[in-house]
XYZ file of C-alpha atoms in Angstrom:
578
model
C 0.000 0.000 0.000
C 1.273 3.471 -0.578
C 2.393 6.124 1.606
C -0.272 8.489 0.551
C -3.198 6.179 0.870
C -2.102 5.100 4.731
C -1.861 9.370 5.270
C -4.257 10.862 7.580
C -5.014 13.296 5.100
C -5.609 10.621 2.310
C -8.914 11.396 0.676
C -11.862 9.375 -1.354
C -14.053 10.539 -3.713
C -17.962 10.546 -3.056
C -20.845 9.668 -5.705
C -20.607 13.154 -7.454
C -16.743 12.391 -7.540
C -15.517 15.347 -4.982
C -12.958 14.750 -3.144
C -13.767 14.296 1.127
C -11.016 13.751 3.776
C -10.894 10.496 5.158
C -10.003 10.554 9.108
C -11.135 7.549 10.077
C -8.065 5.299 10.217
C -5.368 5.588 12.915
C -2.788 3.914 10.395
C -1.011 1.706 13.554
C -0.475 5.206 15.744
C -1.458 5.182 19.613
C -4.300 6.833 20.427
C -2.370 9.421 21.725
C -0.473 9.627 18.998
C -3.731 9.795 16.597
C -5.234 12.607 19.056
C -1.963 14.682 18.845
C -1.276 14.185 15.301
C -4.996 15.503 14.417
C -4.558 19.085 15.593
C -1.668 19.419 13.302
C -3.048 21.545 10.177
C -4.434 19.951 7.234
C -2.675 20.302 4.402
C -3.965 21.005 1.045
C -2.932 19.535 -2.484
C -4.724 21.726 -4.570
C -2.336 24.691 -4.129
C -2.148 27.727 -6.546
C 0.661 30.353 -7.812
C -1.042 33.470 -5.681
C 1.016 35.916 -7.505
C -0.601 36.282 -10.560
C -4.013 37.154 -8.888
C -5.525 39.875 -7.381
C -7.197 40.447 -3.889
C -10.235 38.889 -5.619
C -9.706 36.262 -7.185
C -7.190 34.601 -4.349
C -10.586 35.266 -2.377
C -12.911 32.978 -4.954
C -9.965 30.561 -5.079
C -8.714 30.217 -1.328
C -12.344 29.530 -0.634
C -13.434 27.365 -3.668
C -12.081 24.332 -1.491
C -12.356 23.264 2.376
C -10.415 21.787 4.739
C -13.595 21.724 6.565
C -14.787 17.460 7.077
C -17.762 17.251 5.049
C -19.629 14.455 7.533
C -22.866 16.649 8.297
C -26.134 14.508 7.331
C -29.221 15.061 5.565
C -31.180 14.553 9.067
C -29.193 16.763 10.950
C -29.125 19.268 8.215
C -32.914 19.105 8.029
C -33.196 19.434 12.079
C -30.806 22.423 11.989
C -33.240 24.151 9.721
C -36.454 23.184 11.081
C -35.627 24.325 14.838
C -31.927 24.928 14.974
C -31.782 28.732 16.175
C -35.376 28.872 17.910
C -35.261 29.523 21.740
C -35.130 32.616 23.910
C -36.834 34.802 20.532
C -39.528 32.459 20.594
C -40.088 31.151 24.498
C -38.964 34.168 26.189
C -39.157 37.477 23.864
C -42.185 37.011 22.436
C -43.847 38.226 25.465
C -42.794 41.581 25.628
C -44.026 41.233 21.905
C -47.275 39.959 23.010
C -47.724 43.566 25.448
C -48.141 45.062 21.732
C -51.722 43.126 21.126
C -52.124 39.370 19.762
C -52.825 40.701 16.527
C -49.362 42.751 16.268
C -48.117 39.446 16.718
C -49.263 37.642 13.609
C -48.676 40.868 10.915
C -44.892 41.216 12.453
C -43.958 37.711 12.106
C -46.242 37.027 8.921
C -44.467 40.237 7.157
C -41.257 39.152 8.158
C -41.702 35.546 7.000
C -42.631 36.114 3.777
C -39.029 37.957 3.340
C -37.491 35.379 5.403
C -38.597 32.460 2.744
C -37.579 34.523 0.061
C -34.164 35.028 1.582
C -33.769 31.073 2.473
C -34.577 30.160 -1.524
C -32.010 32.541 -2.675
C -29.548 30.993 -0.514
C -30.171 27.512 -1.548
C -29.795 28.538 -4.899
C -26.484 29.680 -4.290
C -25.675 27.328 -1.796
C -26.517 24.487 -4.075
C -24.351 25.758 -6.754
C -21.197 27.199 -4.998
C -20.930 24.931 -1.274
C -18.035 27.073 -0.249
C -16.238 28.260 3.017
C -18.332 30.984 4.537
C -20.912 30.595 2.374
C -23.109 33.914 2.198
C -20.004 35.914 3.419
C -18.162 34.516 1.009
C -21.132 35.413 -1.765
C -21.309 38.849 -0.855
C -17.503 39.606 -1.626
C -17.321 37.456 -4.643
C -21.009 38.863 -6.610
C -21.255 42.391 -4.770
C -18.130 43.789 -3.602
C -15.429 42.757 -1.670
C -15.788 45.545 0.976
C -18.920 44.831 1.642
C -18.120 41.349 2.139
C -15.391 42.712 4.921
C -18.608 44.700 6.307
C -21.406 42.249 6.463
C -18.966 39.214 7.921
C -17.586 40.664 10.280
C -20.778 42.500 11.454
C -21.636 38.633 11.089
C -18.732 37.375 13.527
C -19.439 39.484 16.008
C -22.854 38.757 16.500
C -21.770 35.137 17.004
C -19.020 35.345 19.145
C -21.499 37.941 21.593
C -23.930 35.332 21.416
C -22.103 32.840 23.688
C -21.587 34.430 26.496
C -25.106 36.251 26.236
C -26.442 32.277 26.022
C -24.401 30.981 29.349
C -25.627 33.757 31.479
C -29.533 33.335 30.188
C -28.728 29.613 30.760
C -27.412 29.814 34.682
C -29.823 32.258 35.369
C -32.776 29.815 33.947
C -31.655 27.383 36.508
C -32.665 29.809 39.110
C -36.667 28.726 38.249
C -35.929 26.090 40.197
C -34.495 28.390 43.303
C -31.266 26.373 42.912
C -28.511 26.946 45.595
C -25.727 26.494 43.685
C -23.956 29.680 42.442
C -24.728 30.600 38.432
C -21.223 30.753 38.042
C -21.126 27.173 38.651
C -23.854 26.761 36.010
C -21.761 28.921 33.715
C -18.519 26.767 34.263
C -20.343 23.664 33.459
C -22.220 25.246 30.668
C -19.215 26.613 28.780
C -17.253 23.580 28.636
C -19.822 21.539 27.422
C -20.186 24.064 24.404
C -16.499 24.146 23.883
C -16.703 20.340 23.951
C -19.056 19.978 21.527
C -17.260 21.668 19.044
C -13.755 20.293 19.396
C -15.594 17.156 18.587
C -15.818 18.740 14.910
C -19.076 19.156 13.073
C -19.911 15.583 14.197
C -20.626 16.777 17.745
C -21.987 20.104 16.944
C -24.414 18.160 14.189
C -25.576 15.230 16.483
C -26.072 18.067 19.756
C -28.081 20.149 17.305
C -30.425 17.364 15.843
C -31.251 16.296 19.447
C -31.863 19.793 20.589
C -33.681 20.734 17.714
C -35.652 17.441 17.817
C -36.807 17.940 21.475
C -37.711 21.647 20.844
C -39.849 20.657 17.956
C -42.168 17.966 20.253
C -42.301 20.515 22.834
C -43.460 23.143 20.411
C -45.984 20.436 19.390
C -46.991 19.147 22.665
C -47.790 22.915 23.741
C -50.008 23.382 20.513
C -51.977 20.550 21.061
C -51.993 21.590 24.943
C -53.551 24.590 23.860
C -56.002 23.960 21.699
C -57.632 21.958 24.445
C -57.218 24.897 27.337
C -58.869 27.520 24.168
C -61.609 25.043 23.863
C -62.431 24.979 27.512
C -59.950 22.109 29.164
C -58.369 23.873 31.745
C -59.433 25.534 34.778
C -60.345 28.995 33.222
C -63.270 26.764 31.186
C -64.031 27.705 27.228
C -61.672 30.900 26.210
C -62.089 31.156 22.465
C -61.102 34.319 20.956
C -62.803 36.443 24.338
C -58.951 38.399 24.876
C -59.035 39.264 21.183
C -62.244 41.323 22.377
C -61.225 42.268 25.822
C -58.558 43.859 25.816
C -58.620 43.807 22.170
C -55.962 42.992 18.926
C -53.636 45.794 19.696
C -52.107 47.666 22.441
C -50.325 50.619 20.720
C -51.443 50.889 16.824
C -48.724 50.888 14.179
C -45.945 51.896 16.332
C -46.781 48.577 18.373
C -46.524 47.192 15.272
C -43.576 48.513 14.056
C -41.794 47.528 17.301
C -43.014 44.137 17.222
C -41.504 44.149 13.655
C -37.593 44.248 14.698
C -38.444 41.564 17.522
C -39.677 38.939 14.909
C -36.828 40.110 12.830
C -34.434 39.310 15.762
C -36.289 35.849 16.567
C -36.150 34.530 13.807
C -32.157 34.883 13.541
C -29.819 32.783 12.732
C -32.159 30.689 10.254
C -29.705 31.635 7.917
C -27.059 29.281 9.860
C -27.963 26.078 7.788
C -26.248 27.991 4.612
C -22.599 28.201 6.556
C -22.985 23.943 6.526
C -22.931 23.756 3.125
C -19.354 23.309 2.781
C -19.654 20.032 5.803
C -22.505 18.381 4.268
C -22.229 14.789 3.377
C -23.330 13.978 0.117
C -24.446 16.176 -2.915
C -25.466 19.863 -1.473
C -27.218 20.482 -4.540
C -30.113 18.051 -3.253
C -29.199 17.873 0.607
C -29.328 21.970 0.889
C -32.367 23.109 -0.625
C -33.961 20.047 0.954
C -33.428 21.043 4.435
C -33.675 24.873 3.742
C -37.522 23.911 2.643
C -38.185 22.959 5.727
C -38.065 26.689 6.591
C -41.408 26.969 5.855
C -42.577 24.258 8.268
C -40.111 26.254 10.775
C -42.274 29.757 9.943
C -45.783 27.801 9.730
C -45.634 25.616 12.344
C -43.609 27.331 15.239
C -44.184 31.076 14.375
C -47.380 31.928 12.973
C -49.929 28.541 14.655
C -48.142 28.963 17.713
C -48.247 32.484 18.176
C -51.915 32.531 17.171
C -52.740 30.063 19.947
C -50.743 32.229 22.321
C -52.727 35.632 21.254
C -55.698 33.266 22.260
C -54.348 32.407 25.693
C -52.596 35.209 27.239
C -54.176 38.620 27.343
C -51.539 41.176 26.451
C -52.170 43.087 29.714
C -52.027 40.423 31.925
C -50.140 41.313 34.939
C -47.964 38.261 34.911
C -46.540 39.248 31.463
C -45.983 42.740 32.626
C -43.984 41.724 35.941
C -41.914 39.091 33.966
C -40.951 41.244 30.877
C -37.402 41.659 32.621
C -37.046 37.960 33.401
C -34.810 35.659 31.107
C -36.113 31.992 32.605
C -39.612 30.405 31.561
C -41.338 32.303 34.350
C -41.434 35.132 31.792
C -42.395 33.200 29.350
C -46.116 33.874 27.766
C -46.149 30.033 27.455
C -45.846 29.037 31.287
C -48.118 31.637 31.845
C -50.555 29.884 29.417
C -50.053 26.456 31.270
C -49.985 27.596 34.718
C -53.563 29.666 34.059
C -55.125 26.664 32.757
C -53.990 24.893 36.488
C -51.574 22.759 35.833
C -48.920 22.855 37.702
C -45.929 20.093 36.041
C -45.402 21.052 32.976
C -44.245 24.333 33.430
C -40.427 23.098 34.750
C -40.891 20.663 32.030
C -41.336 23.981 29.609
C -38.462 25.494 31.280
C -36.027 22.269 30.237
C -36.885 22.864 27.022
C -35.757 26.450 27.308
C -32.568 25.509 28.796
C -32.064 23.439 25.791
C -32.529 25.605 23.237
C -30.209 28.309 25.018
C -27.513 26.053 25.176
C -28.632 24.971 21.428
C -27.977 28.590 20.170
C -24.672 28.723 22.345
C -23.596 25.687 20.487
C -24.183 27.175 16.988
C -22.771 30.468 18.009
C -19.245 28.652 18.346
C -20.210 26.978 15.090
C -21.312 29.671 13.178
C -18.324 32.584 14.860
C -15.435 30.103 14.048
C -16.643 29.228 10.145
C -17.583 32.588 9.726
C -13.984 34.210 10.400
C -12.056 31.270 8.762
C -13.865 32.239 5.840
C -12.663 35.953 6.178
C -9.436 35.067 6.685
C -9.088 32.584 3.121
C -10.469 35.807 2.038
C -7.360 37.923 3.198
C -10.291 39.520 5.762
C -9.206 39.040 8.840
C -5.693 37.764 10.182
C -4.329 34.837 8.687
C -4.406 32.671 11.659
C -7.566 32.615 11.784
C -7.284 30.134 8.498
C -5.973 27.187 10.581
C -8.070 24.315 10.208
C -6.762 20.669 11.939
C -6.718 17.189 10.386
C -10.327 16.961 11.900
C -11.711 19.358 9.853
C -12.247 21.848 12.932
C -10.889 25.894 12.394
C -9.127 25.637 15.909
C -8.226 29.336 16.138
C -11.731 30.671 14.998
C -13.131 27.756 18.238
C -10.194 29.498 20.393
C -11.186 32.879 19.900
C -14.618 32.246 20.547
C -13.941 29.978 23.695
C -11.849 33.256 25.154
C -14.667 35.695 24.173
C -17.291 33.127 26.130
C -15.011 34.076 29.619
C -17.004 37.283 29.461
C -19.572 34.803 30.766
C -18.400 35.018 33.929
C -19.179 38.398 34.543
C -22.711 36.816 35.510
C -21.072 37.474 39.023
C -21.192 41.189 38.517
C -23.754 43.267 38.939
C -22.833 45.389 35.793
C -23.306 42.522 33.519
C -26.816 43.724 32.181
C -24.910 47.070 31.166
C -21.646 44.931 30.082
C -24.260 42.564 27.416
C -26.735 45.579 26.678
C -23.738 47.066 24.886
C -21.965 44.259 23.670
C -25.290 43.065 21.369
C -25.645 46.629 20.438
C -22.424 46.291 18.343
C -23.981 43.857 16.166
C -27.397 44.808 17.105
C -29.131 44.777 13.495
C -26.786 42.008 11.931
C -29.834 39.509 10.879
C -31.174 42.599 8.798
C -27.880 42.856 6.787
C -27.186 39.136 6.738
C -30.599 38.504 4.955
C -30.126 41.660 2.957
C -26.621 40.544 1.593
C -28.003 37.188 0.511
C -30.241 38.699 -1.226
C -28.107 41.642 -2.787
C -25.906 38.336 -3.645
C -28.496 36.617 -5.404
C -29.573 40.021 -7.584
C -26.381 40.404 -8.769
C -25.452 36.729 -9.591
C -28.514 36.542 -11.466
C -27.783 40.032 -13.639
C -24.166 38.866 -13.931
C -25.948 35.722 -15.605
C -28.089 37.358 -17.949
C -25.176 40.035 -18.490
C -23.230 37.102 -19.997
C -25.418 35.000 -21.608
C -25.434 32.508 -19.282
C -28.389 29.515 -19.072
C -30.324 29.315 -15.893
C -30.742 25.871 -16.536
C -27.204 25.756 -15.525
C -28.335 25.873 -11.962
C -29.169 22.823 -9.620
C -31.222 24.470 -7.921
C -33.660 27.149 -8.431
C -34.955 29.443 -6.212
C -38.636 29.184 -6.221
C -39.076 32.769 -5.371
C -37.040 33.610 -8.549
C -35.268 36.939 -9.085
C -37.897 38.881 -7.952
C -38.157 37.752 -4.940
C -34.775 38.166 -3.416
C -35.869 41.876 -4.988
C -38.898 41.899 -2.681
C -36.725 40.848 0.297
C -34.128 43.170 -0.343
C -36.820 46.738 -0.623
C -38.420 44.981 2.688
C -35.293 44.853 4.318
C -34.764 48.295 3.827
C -37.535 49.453 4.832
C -37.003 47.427 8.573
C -33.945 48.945 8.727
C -35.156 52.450 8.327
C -38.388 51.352 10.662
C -35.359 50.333 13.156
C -33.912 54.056 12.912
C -37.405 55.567 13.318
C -37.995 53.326 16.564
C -34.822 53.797 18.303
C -35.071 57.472 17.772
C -38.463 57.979 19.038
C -38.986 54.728 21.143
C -42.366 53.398 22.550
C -43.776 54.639 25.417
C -40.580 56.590 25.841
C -38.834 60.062 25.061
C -35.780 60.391 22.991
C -32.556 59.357 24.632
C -28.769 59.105 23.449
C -28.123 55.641 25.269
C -31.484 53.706 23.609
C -30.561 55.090 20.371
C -27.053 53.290 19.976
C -28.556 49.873 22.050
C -30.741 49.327 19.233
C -28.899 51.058 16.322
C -25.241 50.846 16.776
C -25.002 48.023 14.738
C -25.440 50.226 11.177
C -22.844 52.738 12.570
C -20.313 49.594 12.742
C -20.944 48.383 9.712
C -20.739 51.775 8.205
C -17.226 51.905 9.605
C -16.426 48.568 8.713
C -17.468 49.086 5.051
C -15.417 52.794 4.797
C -12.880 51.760 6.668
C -11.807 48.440 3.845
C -12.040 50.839 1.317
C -9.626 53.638 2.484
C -7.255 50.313 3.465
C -7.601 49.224 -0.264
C -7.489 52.851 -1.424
C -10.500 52.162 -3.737
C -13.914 53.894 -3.384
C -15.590 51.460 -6.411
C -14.676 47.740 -5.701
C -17.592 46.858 -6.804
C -17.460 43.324 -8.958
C -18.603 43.958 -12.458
C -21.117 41.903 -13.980
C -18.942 41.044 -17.455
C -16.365 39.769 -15.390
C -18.080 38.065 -12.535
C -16.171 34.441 -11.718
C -19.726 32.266 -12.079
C -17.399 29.195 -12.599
C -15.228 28.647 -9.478
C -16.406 26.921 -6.760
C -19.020 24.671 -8.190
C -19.152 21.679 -7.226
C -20.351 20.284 -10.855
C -18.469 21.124 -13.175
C -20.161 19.050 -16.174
C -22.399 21.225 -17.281
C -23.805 18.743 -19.708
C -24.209 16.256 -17.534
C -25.779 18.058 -14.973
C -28.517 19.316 -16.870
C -28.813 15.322 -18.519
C -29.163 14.637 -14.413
C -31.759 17.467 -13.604
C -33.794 16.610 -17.037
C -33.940 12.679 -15.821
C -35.077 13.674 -12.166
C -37.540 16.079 -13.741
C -39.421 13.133 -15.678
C -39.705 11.314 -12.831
C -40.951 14.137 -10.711
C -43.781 14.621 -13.645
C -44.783 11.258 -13.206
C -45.215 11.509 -10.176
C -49.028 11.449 -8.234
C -50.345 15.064 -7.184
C -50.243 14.271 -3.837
C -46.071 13.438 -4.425
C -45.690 15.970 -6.490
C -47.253 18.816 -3.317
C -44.875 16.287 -1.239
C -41.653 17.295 -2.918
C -42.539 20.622 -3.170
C -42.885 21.191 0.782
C -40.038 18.952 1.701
């Protein structure tokens, strides 16, 4: 046998005849040895002459390939997208929503849905086609401009790496509905290592945590819909409810500024839905039917958790009901407008059995927020973004620095033990405050322009694997409604509800633009060029794809087409949802 095919590096080829590390033999080491050995850095043998290109194109080609394992499945995938990121937005934030009327409720999230499934098809489309490092930060420097790229992911990193501590503190302190003894800082410790954990076990561990997390929040979610359908319909101890808070108080609390404000929390809730597209680079398999597969279940996500649930809450908790009011502060379940749901209806079990499930998802969203910080700057840094060491990726597949950075950024944790640490976090999510609304709008902007650059040079759509069933316009739809959130956002900070202008709310809730704003002018006095915006002529459709046989790819997609069309309706409304 030969010295390259007993390496730990050696690689096989898959179906679609990519090439995937193989890291499952120990080739006669120790297990120590093997365990050592496998945070050395991978190293690459598809390596380029860098001199001959520009900023640019080392960016499309630095990030073309991965060292990243590609070992993610189809179930986790689909898990990830269906419930990976819901949890505090959801359990916890949509009761201060709720003070806004039942009926602000279901406009906010409906309105911000519909962009949100427009945004998800435009990434799979591009996702499908080009499963690179980085993924939508990547897309935004290679089809818009490379300084907004710089802008939008590191706007992007930020928000992740802030998540992690934000998510240990809001886990110890949901301990505390169970009037533990034990200090939070205790809860934090134990907390934070398992995260770290997790991901040193590569995107195996941070796959299989997140389809069991995800899997348990989605019965729960269930389990309280059903629950409440029988307490509306007169099963618990408050007898038949129907739609009698709808009338007393009423559908809204404060008009169209309640509405408004409602707006940016859905927006916020509903982040990190986007997270599934930084996978595409691990996924097992052929992304161009894995990806748009589990980014469809996006709509189950928006139909099933958002807009039935929140319905059935609007029909169970009054939005001036005292406990709601008193808990709006709170970050365990006791705040939630759910327990307060069960807990009216008089029983009395299920609401520490609610507040496991919160604990879950918080450390859920911690879990992805190592995940999605540590992908997100290795991707900057192939893109000569951020500092090169940031580019380091083991034998495992895992970006150890990015993992590093974000396990010394978690420490801030501990600050739990101060009393300051409302103040400390307050600020720290300000700097990335409005990240989700610049995320979504980049993928879009992405999509726009790699669709013009398309036309521009004669290019088939056919040439796609995937398309994005909200087409073009769409992503255009997304985009203007974007905008308009983000100019909502201004109008709300400036002149917030129920309150008079102040400095200090102002730059909580909008600091996030000014950082980006300095982020984006800042790359572009570096590079010394105002216009680095990618032309259409010469946009690089080409590298990155993961087929490159045209031909036979669209012999592939005509064959699966057929046997789509012969399909029964009732398959054919099948494959469509899922």
């Amino acid at each position: 046998m030969s010295s390259e095919s007993m390496d730990i590096n050696s690689k096989s080829s898959d179906s679609n005849g990519f090439y995937v590390k193989d890291v499952s033999s120990h080739d006669g080491e120790s297990k120590w040895q093997h365990l050592k050995n496998s945070f050395k850095r991978a190293e690459r043998d598809d390596k380029f002459d860098e001199q001959d290109l520009d900023g640019l194109e080392r960016a499309i080609q630095k990030t073309s390939k991965t060292d990243l394992s590609q070992n993610l499945k189809k179930r986790q995938l689909q898990m990830i997208a269906i419930g990976g990121c819901v949890g505090l937005g959801l359990f916890i934030g949509v009761g201060p929503a709720l003070t806004n009327g039942p009926a602000s409720l279901l406009i906010a999230w409906g309105l911000v849905s519909t962009f949100l499934y427009c945004t998800m098809q435009s990434l799979a489309e591009l996702a499908a086609l080009f499963p690179i490092s980085g993924s939508f930060s990547t897309y935004a420097t290679r089809f818009v401009d490379p300084s907004w790229g710089f802008a939008v992911g590191w706007n992007y990193a930020i928000f992740w790496v802030v998540v992690l501590p934000l998510e240990l503190v809001a886990s110890s302190m949901t301990i505390n509905f169970w009037q533990s003894d034990i200090n939070s800082v205790a809860w934090v410790a134990i907390f934070y290592v398992l995260i770290i954990g997790l991901n040193l076990c590569g995107n195996k561990g941070f796959g299989e945590a997140e389809f069991i997390a995800s899997l348990i929040k989605v019965l729960g979610i269930i389990g309280f819909n059903i629950l409440a359908i029988v307490l509306i319909c007169g099963g618990g101890q408050s007898g038949f409810i129907g739609a009698e808070y709808w009338h007393n108080p009423g559908a809204f609390a404060a008009g169209f500024k309640g509405v408004v404000s409602v707006l940016i929390t859905a927006t916020y809730s509903l982040a990190g839905t986007e997270l599934v597209g930084l996978t595409a680079a691990e996924t097992a398999g052929n992304p161009r039917i894995v990806l748009p597969s589990a980014i469809k279940q996006v709509f189950w996500r928006i139909l099933l958790f958002y807009m039935i649930t929140l319905t059935l809450v609007g029909f169970l908790v009054p939005y001036d009901s005292p406990d709601l009011l008193d808990g709006s502060s709170s970050s365990d379940a006791s705040a939630s407008p759910f327990v307060i749901a069960i807990k009216a209806g008089g029983i009395t079990a299920l609401p520490s059995i609610f507040n496991v499930i919160v604990l879950i998802s918080l450390l859920s969203i911690g879990n992805s927020s190592v995940y999605g910080f540590s992908r997100t700057i290795l991707s900057l840094a192939e893109q000569g973004l951020a500092p090169k060491c940031f580019d380091y990726v083991d034998r495992k597949g895992r970006p150890l620095v990015g993992i590093l950075a974000s396990a010394i950024v978690g420490l801030l944790s501990f600050v739990a033990a101060s009393p300051k640490q409302t103040e400390v976090f307050a600020w720290l999510m300000a700097l990335s405050g409005l990240s989700t609304l610049f995320t979504w709008f980049s993928v879009n902007l992405s999509h726009i322009r790699f669709r013009l650059a398309m036309k521009k040079q004669g290019r088939s759509l056919d040439e796609l694997p995937y398309r994005a069933l909200t087409g073009f316009w769409g992503s255009v739809y997304a985009a203007v409604l974007l905008f308009i959130v983000l100019c909502l956002q201004f109008w709300i900070s400036l002149f917030p509800l129920g309150q008079s202008p102040n400095a200090t709310t102002f730059f909580e809730n909008y600091l996030g633009a000014v950082v980006v704003l300095v982020f984006l002018v800042s790359h572009k006095l570096y590079s010394r060029k105002l216009n680095t915006i990618v032309p259409l002529a010469t946009m690089d459709l080409d590298t990155g794809r993961r087929e490159t046989d045209i031909d036979k790819l669209k012999q592939e997609l005509k064959e699966e087409k057929d046997i789509r069309d012969a399909h029964p309706i009732y398959r054919k409304i099948w494959n469509f949802l899922f």
